[in-house]
PDB file of C-alpha atoms in Angstrom:
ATOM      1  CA  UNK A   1      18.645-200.002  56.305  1.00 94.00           C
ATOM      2  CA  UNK A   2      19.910-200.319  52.802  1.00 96.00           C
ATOM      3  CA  UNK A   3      19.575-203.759  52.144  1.00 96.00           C
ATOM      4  CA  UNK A   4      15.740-203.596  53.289  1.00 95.00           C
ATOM      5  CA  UNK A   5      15.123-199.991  51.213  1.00 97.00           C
ATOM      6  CA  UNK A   6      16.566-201.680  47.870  1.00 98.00           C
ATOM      7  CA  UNK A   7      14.893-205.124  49.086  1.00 97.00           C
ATOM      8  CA  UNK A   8      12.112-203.579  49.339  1.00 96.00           C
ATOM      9  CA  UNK A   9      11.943-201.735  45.885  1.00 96.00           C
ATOM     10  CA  UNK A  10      12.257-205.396  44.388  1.00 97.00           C
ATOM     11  CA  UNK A  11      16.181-204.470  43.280  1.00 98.00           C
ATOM     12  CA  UNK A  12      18.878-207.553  43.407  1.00 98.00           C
ATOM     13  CA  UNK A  13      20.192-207.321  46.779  1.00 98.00           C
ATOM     14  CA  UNK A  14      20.705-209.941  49.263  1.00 96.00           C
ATOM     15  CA  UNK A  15      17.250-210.118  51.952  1.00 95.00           C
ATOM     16  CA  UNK A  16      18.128-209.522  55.001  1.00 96.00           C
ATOM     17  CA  UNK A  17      16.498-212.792  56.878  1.00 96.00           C
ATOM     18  CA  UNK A  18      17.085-211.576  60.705  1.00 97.00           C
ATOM     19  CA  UNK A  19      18.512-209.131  62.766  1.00 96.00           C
ATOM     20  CA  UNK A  20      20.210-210.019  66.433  1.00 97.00           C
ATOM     21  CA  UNK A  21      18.395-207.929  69.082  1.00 96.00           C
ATOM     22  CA  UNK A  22      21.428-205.718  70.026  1.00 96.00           C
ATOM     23  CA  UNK A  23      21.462-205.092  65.809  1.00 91.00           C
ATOM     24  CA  UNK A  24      25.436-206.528  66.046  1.00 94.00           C
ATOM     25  CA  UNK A  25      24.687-209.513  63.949  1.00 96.00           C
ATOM     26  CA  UNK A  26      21.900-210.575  61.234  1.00 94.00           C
ATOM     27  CA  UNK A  27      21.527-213.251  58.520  1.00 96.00           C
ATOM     28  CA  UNK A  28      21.215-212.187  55.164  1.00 94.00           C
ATOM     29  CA  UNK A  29      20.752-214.331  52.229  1.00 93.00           C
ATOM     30  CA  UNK A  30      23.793-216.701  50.613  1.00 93.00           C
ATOM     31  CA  UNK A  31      23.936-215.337  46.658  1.00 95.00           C
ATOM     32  CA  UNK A  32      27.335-218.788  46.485  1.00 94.00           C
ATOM     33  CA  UNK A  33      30.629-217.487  45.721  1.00 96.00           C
ATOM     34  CA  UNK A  34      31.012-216.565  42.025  1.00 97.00           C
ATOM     35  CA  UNK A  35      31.495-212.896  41.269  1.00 97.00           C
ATOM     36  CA  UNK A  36      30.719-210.814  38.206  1.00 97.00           C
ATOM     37  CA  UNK A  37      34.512-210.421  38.320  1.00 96.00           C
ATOM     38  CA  UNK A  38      35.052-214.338  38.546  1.00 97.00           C
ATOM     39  CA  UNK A  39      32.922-215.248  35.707  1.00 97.00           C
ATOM     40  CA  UNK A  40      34.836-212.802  33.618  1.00 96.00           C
ATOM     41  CA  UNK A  41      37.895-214.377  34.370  1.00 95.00           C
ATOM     42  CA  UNK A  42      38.462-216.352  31.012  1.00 94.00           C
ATOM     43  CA  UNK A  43      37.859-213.471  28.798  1.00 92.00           C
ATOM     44  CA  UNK A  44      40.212-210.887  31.013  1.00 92.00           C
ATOM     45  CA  UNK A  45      42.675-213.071  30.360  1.00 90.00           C
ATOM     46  CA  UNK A  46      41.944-213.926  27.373  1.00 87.00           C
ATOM     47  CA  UNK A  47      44.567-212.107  24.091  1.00 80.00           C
ATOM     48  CA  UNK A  48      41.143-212.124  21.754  1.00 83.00           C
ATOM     49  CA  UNK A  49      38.859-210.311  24.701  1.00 89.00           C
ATOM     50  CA  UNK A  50      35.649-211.205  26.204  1.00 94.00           C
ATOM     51  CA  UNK A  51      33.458-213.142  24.437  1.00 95.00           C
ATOM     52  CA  UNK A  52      29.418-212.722  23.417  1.00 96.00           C
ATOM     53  CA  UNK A  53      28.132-214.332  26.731  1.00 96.00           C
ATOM     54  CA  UNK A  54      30.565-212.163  28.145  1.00 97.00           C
ATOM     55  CA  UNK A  55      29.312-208.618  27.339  1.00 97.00           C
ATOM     56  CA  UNK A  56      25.747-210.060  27.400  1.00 97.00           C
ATOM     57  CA  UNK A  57      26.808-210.531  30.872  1.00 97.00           C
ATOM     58  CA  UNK A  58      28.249-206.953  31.368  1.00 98.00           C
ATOM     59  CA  UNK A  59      25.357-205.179  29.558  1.00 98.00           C
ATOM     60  CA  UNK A  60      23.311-206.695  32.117  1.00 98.00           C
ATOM     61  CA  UNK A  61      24.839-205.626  35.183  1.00 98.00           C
ATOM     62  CA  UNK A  62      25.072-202.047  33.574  1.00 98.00           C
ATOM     63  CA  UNK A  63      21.858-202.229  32.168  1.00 98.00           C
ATOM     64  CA  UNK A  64      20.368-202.409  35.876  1.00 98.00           C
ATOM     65  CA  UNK A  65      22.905-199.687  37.181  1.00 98.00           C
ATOM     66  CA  UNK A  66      20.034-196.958  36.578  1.00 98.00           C
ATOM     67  CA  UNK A  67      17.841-198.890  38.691  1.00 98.00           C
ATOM     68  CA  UNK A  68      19.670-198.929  41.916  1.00 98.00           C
ATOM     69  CA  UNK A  69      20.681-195.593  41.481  1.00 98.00           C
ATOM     70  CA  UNK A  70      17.413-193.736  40.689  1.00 97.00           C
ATOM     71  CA  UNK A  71      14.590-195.620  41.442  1.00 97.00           C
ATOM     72  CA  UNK A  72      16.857-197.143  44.409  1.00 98.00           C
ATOM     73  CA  UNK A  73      17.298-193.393  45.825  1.00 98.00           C
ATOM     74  CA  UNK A  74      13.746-192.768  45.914  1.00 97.00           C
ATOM     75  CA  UNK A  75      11.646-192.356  49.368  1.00 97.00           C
ATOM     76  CA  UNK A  76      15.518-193.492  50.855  1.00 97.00           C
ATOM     77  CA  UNK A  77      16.154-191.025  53.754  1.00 97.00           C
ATOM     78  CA  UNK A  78      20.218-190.126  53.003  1.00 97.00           C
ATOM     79  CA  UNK A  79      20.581-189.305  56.559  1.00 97.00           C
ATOM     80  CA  UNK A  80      20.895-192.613  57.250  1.00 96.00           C
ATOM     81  CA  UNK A  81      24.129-192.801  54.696  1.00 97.00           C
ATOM     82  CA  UNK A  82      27.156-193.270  56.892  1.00 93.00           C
ATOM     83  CA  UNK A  83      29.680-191.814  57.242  1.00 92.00           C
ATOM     84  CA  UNK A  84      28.313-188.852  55.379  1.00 92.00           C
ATOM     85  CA  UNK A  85      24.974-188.638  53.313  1.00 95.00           C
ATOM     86  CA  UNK A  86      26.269-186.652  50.294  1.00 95.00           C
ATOM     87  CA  UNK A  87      29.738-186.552  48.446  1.00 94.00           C
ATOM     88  CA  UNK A  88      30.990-183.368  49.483  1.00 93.00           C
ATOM     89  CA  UNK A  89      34.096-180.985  48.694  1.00 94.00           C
ATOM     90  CA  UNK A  90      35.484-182.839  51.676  1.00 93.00           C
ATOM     91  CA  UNK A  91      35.212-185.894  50.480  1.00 91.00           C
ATOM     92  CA  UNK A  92      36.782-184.729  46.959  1.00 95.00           C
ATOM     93  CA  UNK A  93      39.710-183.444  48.605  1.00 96.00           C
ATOM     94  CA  UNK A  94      40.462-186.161  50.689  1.00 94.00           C
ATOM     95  CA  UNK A  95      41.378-188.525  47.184  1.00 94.00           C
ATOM     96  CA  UNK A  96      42.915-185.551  45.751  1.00 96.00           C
ATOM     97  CA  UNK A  97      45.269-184.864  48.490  1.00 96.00           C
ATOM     98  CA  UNK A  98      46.174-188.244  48.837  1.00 95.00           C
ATOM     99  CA  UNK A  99      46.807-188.692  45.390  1.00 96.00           C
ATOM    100  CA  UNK A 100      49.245-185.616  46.115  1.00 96.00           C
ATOM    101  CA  UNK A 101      51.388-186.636  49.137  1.00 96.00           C
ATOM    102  CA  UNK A 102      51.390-190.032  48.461  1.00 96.00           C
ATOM    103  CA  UNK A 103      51.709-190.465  44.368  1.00 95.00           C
ATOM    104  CA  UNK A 104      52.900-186.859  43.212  1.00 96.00           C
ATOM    105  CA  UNK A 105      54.923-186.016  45.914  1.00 95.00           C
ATOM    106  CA  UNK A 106      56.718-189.448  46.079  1.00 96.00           C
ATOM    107  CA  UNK A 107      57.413-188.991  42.087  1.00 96.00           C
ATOM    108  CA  UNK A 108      60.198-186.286  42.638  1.00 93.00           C
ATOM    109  CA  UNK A 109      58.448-184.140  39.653  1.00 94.00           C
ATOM    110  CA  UNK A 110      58.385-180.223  40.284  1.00 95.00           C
ATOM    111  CA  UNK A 111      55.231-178.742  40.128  1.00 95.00           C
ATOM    112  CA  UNK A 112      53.718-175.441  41.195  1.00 97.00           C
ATOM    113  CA  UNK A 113      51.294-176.580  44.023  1.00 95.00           C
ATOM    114  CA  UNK A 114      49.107-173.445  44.278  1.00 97.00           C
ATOM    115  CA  UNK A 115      47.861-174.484  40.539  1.00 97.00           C
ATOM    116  CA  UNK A 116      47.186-177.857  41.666  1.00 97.00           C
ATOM    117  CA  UNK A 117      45.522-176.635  44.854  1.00 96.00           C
ATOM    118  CA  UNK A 118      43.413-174.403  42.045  1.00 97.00           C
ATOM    119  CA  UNK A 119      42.202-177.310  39.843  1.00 96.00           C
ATOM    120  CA  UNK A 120      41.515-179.759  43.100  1.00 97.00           C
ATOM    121  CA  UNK A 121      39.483-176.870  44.136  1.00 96.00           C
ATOM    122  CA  UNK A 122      37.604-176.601  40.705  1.00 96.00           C
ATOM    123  CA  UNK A 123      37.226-180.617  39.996  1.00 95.00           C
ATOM    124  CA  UNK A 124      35.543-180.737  43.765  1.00 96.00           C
ATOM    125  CA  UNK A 125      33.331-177.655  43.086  1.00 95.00           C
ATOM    126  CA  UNK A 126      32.169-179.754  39.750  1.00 94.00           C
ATOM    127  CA  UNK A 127      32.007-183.179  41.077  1.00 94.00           C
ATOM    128  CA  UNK A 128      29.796-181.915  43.922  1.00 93.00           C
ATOM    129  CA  UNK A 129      27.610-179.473  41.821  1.00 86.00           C
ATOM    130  CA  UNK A 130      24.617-182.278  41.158  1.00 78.00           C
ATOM    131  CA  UNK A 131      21.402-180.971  42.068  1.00 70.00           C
ATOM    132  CA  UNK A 132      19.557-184.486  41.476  1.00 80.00           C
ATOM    133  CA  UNK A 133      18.188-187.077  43.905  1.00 91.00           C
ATOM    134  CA  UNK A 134      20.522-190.706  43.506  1.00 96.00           C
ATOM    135  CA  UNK A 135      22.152-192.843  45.170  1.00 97.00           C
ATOM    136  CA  UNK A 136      25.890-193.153  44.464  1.00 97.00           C
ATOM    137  CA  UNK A 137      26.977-196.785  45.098  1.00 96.00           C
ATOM    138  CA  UNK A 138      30.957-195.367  45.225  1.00 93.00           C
ATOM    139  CA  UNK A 139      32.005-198.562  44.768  1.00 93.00           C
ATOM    140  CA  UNK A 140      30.711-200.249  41.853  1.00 97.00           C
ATOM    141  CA  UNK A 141      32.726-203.207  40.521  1.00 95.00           C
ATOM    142  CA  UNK A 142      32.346-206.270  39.422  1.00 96.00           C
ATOM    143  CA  UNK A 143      33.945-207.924  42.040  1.00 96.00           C
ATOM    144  CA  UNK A 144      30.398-206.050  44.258  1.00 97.00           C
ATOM    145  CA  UNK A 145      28.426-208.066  41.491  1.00 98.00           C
ATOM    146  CA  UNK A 146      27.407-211.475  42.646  1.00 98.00           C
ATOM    147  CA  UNK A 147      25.826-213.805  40.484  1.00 97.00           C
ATOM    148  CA  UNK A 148      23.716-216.492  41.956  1.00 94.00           C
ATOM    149  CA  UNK A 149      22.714-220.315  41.160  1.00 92.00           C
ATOM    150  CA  UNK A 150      20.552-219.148  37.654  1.00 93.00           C
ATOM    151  CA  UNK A 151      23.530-216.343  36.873  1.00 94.00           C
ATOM    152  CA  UNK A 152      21.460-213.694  38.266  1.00 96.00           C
ATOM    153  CA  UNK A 153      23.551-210.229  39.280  1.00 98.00           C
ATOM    154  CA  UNK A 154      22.720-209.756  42.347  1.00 98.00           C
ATOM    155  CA  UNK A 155      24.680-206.096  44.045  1.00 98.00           C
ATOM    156  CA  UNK A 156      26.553-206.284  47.241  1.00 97.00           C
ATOM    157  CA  UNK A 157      29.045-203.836  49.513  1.00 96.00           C
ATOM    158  CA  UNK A 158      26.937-200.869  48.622  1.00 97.00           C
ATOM    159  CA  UNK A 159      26.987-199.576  52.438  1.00 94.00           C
ATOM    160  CA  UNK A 160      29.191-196.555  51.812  1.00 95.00           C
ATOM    161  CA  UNK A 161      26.669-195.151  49.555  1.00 97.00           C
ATOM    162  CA  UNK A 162      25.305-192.014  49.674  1.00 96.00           C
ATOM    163  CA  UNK A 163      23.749-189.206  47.369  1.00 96.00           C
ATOM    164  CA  UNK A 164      25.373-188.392  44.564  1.00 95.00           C
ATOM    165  CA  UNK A 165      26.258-187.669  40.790  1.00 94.00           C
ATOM    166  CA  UNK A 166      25.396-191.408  38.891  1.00 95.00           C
ATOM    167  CA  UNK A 167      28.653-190.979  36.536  1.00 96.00           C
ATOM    168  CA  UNK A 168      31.196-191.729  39.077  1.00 96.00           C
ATOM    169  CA  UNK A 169      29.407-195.368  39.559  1.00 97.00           C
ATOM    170  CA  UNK A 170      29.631-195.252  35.818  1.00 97.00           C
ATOM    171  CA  UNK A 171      33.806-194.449  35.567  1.00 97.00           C
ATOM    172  CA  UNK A 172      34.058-196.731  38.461  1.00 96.00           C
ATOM    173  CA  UNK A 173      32.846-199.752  36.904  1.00 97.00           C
ATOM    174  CA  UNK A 174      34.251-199.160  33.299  1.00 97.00           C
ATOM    175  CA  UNK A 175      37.770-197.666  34.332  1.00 95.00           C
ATOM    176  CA  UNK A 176      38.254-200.650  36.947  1.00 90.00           C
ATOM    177  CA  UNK A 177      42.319-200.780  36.240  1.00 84.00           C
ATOM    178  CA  UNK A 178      42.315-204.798  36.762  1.00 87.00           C
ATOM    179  CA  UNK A 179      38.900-204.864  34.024  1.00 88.00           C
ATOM    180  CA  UNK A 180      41.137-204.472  30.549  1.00 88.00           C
ATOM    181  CA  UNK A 181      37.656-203.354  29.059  1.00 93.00           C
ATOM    182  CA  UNK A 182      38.693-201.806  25.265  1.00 93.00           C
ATOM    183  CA  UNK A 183      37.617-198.228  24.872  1.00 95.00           C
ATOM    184  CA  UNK A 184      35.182-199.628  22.245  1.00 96.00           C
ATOM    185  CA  UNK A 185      33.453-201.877  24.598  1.00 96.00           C
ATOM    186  CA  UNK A 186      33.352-199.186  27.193  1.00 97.00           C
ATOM    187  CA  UNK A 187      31.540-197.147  24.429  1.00 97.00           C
ATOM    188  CA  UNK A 188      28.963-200.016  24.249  1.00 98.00           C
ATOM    189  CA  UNK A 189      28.191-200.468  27.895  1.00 98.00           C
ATOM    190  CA  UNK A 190      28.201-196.402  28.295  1.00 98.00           C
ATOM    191  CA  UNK A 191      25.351-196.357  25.719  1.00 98.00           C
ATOM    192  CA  UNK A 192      23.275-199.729  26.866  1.00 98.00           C
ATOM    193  CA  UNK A 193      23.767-197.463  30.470  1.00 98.00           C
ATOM    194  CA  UNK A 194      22.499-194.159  29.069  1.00 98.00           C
ATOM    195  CA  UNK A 195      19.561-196.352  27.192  1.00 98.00           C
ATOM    196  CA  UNK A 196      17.856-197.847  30.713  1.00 98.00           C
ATOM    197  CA  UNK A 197      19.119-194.287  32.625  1.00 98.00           C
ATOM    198  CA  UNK A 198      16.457-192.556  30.426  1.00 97.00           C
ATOM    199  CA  UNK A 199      13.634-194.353  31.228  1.00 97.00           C
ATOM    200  CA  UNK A 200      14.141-192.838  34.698  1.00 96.00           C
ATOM    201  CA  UNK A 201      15.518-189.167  34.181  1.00 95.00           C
ATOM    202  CA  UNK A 202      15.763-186.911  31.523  1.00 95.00           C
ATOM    203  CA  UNK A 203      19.899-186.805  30.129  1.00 95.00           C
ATOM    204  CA  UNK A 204      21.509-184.272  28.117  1.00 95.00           C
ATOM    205  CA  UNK A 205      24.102-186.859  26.863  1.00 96.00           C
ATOM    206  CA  UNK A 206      26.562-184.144  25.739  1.00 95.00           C
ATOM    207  CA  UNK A 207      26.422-183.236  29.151  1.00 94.00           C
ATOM    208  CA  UNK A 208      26.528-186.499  30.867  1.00 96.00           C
ATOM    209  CA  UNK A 209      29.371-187.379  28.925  1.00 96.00           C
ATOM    210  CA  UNK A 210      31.322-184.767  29.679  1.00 95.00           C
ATOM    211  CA  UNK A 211      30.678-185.094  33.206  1.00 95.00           C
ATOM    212  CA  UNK A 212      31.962-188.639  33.245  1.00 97.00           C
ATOM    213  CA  UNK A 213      35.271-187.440  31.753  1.00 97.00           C
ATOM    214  CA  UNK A 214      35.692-185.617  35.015  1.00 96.00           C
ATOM    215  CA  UNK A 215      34.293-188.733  36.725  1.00 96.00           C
ATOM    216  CA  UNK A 216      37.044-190.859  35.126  1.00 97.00           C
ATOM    217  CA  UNK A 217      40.261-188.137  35.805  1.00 96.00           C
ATOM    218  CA  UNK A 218      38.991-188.352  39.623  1.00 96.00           C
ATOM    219  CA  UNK A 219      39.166-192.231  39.796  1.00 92.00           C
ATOM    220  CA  UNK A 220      41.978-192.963  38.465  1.00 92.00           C
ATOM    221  CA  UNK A 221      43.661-190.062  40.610  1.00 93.00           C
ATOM    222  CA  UNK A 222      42.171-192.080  43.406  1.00 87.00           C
TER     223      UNK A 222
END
């Protein structure tokens, strides 16, 4: 259902060619092999950083973010999302407490736990406070960027989506551990982002961007 919404919108996402009557199997078109994350390879490893071609590269993938997420969400029916159709408080808690019983807890550091409880409870209430209309991807990397024959990005593994605040894709993407993106380059892409998210949606950018500190704390606790 996905696939053919975006498809349909004219987005990059594979097109889904045919579906097996019982809806077990389908065809879907072949976007090759190299990832966003595979053509980045050089300049990860690289001690002077990415190159030009590069971030010309990465400003394009996060240029089209916006896209997917807002013109993407629109006419999509979220009850269709599975498992769930919105990020909830449930779904909050479920990193948080993992990131206590099996990170914190492990670590051997006291800690008053009814304070932590408190400020789980708060970052869930916030994270889950956006009134808007978009899809949240949840798990936008750039190894979920493919990049076909004319180096095309073309998005993938989008199927746990559901509505949801558009900064989390953002901290996601930029705070990927394995990335090694400098702060200042995550400062560029955050801006060429906040550039093409405007010409869907009106942004308070003091706003957004402290929203996507809070985006950032929760993914790397995940």
């Amino acid at each position: 259902y996905l696939t053919r919404h975006f498809a349909g919108k004219g987005l990059n996402v594979p097109e889904i060619i045919a579906v097996s009557k019982d809806g077990l199997s389908y065809l879907q078109t072949d976007l090759g092999t190299v990832s966003l994350y595979d053509a980045l390879k050089e300049g990860r490893e690289n001690s002077m950083g990415y190159s030009e071609t590069d971030i010309a590269l990465l400003e394009r993938t996060i240029g089209m973010l916006p896209e997917l997420q807002i013109h993407g969400a629109e006419g999509m029916d979220f009850s269709r999302c599975y498992p769930q159709q919105e990020l909830d408080a449930q779904n909050v808690m479920f990193d948080l407490n993992y990131f206590k019983y099996c990170f914190l807890k492990t670590t051997g550091l006291d800690f008053n736990e009814v304070k932590l409880e408190g400020c789980f409870d708060s970052m869930a209430e916030k994270l889950t406070g956006y009134q808007g209309n978009s899809f949240m991807y949840r798990d936008f990397q750039a190894r979920n960027v493919m990049l076909d024959a004319e180096g095309d990005p073309h998005f993938i593994d989008f199927q746990g989506g559901r509505r949801g605040t558009v900064q989390y894709d953002l901290a996601s993407f930029l705070w990927q551990a394995s990335a090694r993106y400098t702060k200042e380059l995550r400062n560029e892409l955050i801006d060429v982002y906040l550039t093409n998210l405007k010409h869907y949606i009106e942004v308070d950018e003091r706003r957004f961007r402290k929203d996507l500190q809070l985006c950032v704390l929760f993914r790397l606790l995940q």
